[in-house]
Amino acid sequence: MDKRILLSITGASGSIFAERLAEYLCQAEDVSRVYIVASKSAVQVVQHELKPHTDRFSLREVLKDKRSSHDANEKLRVFDCDDLFSPLASGSAASTHTVVLPCSMGTMARIAGGISSNLIERSADVALKQNRPLIICPRETPFNQIHIKNMLTLSQAGAQIAPLMPAFYQKPDTLDDLVDFMVGRVLELLEVNHELYKPWNARLR
């Protein structure tokens, strides 16, 4: 399958997960295209939370320079969050998979309410109406009842809810280990092969 994956980034904390996922998707052989859309607050959070990198993929630089922008020859393309004329806003030329990571409660509420005020919300709405995979990765704690109801609404509409909740059974030694676990779980939902951690049942294979 020709996977064209949209990674939408909101202003919730957790930019490190988005950076690692984008980095892995750009390297994955079974992914032909990676689209990134970041809200204005997401760009600010990325600049605040992430360190500059000179020797690896840097989400800070991607969002700062938009260096891949609309170059059709590049695997990674960046679209402005306010660009509702983007192909991502159309069901006829949209991504095959959409991930909102990290997903703020405000963005989740607007998607659950069918509101499409920007490209992140519109592309999520397109994924639902076209019955294409939509993965919502909330980053909030604790959840109030409104948050839980919105997650239920989206789940009933066909989205998969994958809160950013790293596990510890793989005995992580570093922050990168925790990040890779969560990114690996998202990759599994996208049906993208990875070796970011050993599955719990590896001994049964």
Coordinates of C-alpha atoms in Angstrom, one line a residue:
M1 CA 0.0 0.0 0.0
D2 CA 1.2 3.5 -0.9
K3 CA 1.2 5.2 2.5
R4 CA 0.9 8.9 2.6
I5 CA 0.9 9.9 6.2
L6 CA -0.2 13.3 7.6
L7 CA 1.3 14.2 11.0
S8 CA -0.7 17.1 12.5
I9 CA 1.0 18.8 15.5
T10 CA -0.9 20.9 18.0
G11 CA 0.2 23.1 20.8
A12 CA 0.0 20.4 23.5
S13 CA 3.2 19.4 25.3
G14 CA 4.9 16.4 23.8
S15 CA 6.8 17.8 20.8
I16 CA 9.5 15.1 21.3
F17 CA 7.0 12.4 20.3
A18 CA 6.1 14.3 17.1
E19 CA 9.8 14.8 16.2
R20 CA 10.7 11.1 16.6
L21 CA 7.6 10.0 14.7
A22 CA 8.4 12.4 11.8
E23 CA 12.0 11.3 11.8
Y24 CA 11.0 7.6 11.6
L25 CA 8.3 8.1 9.0
C26 CA 10.8 9.9 6.7
Q27 CA 13.1 6.9 6.9
A28 CA 10.5 4.2 6.5
E29 CA 10.6 2.3 3.3
D30 CA 6.8 1.6 3.3
V31 CA 5.9 5.3 3.5
S32 CA 6.0 7.2 0.3
R33 CA 5.1 10.7 1.6
V34 CA 5.1 12.5 4.9
Y35 CA 3.0 15.6 5.4
I36 CA 3.4 17.9 8.4
V37 CA 0.9 20.5 9.6
A38 CA 1.6 22.4 12.8
S39 CA -0.6 25.0 14.5
K40 CA 1.0 28.4 15.4
S41 CA 1.0 27.4 19.1
A42 CA 2.7 24.1 18.1
V43 CA 5.5 25.9 16.5
Q44 CA 6.0 27.9 19.7
V45 CA 6.0 24.8 21.8
V46 CA 8.4 23.0 19.5
Q47 CA 10.9 25.8 19.8
H48 CA 10.5 25.8 23.6
E49 CA 10.6 22.0 24.2
L50 CA 13.1 20.7 21.7
K51 CA 16.8 21.1 21.5
P52 CA 18.4 22.1 18.2
H53 CA 20.0 19.1 16.3
T54 CA 22.8 19.3 13.8
D55 CA 23.3 15.6 13.3
R56 CA 19.8 14.3 13.0
F57 CA 16.2 15.2 12.0
S58 CA 15.2 18.5 13.6
L59 CA 11.5 19.4 13.9
R60 CA 12.6 22.8 15.0
E61 CA 14.3 23.5 11.7
V62 CA 11.6 21.9 9.6
L63 CA 9.0 24.2 11.1
K64 CA 11.3 27.2 11.2
D65 CA 12.4 27.0 7.6
K66 CA 9.6 25.0 6.1
R67 CA 12.4 23.7 3.9
S68 CA 10.4 20.9 2.3
S69 CA 7.3 23.1 1.8
H70 CA 5.7 22.3 -1.5
D71 CA 8.6 20.6 -3.3
A72 CA 6.9 17.7 -5.0
N73 CA 10.2 15.9 -5.2
E74 CA 10.7 15.7 -1.5
K75 CA 9.3 12.9 0.7
L76 CA 8.5 15.4 3.5
R77 CA 6.2 18.3 2.7
V78 CA 5.1 21.0 5.2
F79 CA 1.7 22.8 4.9
D80 CA 0.6 25.9 6.7
C81 CA -2.1 25.3 9.2
D82 CA -4.3 28.0 7.7
D83 CA -4.0 26.7 4.1
L84 CA -7.4 25.3 3.5
F85 CA -6.7 25.2 -0.2
S86 CA -4.1 22.5 0.5
P87 CA -4.7 19.1 -1.1
L88 CA -5.0 17.7 2.4
A89 CA -8.3 19.5 2.8
S90 CA -9.8 17.4 0.0
G91 CA -11.1 13.9 0.2
S92 CA -10.1 13.2 -3.4
A93 CA -6.4 13.9 -2.8
A94 CA -5.9 13.5 0.9
S95 CA -3.4 11.4 2.9
T96 CA -4.1 7.7 3.5
H97 CA -3.4 8.0 7.2
T98 CA -3.7 10.9 9.6
V99 CA -2.1 11.3 13.1
V100 CA -2.8 14.2 15.4
L101 CA 0.2 14.1 17.8
P102 CA 0.3 15.6 20.3
C103 CA -3.4 16.4 20.3
S104 CA -4.6 19.3 22.5
M105 CA -7.9 19.1 24.2
G106 CA -9.1 22.1 22.3
T107 CA -8.3 20.5 18.9
M108 CA -9.8 17.2 20.0
A109 CA -13.0 19.0 21.0
R110 CA -13.3 20.9 17.7
I111 CA -12.7 17.7 15.7
A112 CA -15.3 15.8 17.8
G113 CA -17.7 18.7 17.1
G114 CA -17.1 18.6 13.3
I115 CA -15.5 22.1 13.3
S116 CA -13.0 22.7 10.5
S117 CA -11.5 26.1 11.3
N118 CA -8.0 25.2 10.1
L119 CA -6.2 22.5 8.1
I120 CA -5.5 20.2 11.2
E121 CA -9.2 20.1 12.0
R122 CA -10.3 19.9 8.3
S123 CA -7.9 17.0 7.5
A124 CA -9.1 15.1 10.5
D125 CA -12.7 15.6 9.4
V126 CA -11.7 14.4 5.9
A127 CA -10.2 11.2 7.3
L128 CA -13.4 10.5 9.2
K129 CA -15.7 11.2 6.3
Q130 CA -13.6 9.2 3.9
N131 CA -13.3 6.3 6.4
R132 CA -9.6 6.5 6.5
P133 CA -7.4 5.9 9.5
L134 CA -7.4 8.7 12.0
I135 CA -5.2 8.4 15.1
I136 CA -5.7 10.9 17.9
C137 CA -2.9 11.1 20.5
P138 CA -4.1 13.2 23.5
R139 CA -1.5 14.7 25.9
E140 CA -3.3 15.8 29.0
T141 CA -3.8 14.7 32.6
P142 CA -6.1 14.3 34.3
F143 CA -8.9 14.0 31.9
N144 CA -12.2 15.7 32.8
Q145 CA -15.6 14.3 31.7
I146 CA -15.7 16.6 28.6
H147 CA -12.3 15.2 27.4
I148 CA -13.5 11.7 27.9
K149 CA -16.8 12.3 26.1
N150 CA -14.9 13.8 23.2
M151 CA -12.6 10.8 23.0
L152 CA -15.7 8.5 23.1
T153 CA -17.3 10.6 20.3
L154 CA -14.2 10.3 18.1
S155 CA -13.9 6.6 18.8
Q156 CA -17.5 6.0 17.8
A157 CA -16.9 8.0 14.7
G158 CA -14.0 5.7 13.7
A159 CA -10.9 7.3 15.1
Q160 CA -8.3 5.4 17.2
I161 CA -7.4 7.1 20.5
A162 CA -3.8 6.5 21.6
P163 CA -2.9 8.7 24.6
L164 CA 0.7 9.5 25.0
M165 CA 1.2 7.1 27.9
P166 CA 4.6 5.3 27.8
A167 CA 4.9 1.9 29.4
F168 CA 7.8 0.4 31.4
Y169 CA 7.7 -3.3 30.7
Q170 CA 10.5 -2.9 28.2
K171 CA 12.7 -1.6 31.0
P172 CA 13.6 1.8 29.5
D173 CA 17.0 3.3 30.4
T174 CA 16.7 6.7 28.8
L175 CA 14.1 9.3 27.8
D176 CA 14.6 8.1 24.2
D177 CA 13.5 4.6 25.2
L178 CA 10.2 6.0 26.6
V179 CA 9.6 8.1 23.5
D180 CA 10.4 5.2 21.1
F181 CA 7.9 3.0 22.9
M182 CA 5.1 5.4 22.3
V183 CA 6.1 6.2 18.8
G184 CA 6.4 2.4 18.1
R185 CA 2.8 2.0 19.2
V186 CA 1.6 4.7 16.8
L187 CA 3.6 3.1 14.0
E188 CA 1.9 -0.2 14.7
L189 CA -1.5 1.5 14.3
L190 CA -0.2 2.9 11.0
E191 CA 1.0 -0.6 10.0
V192 CA 4.5 0.7 9.5
N193 CA 7.3 -1.8 10.4
H194 CA 9.6 -0.7 13.2
E195 CA 12.3 -2.0 15.5
L196 CA 12.0 0.7 18.2
Y197 CA 11.4 -1.8 21.0
K198 CA 10.9 -5.5 21.5
P199 CA 7.3 -6.5 21.8
W200 CA 6.2 -8.2 25.0
N201 CA 5.4 -11.4 23.3
A202 CA 8.6 -11.6 21.2
R203 CA 9.6 -14.8 23.0
L204 CA 6.5 -16.5 21.6
R205 CA 7.4 -15.8 18.0

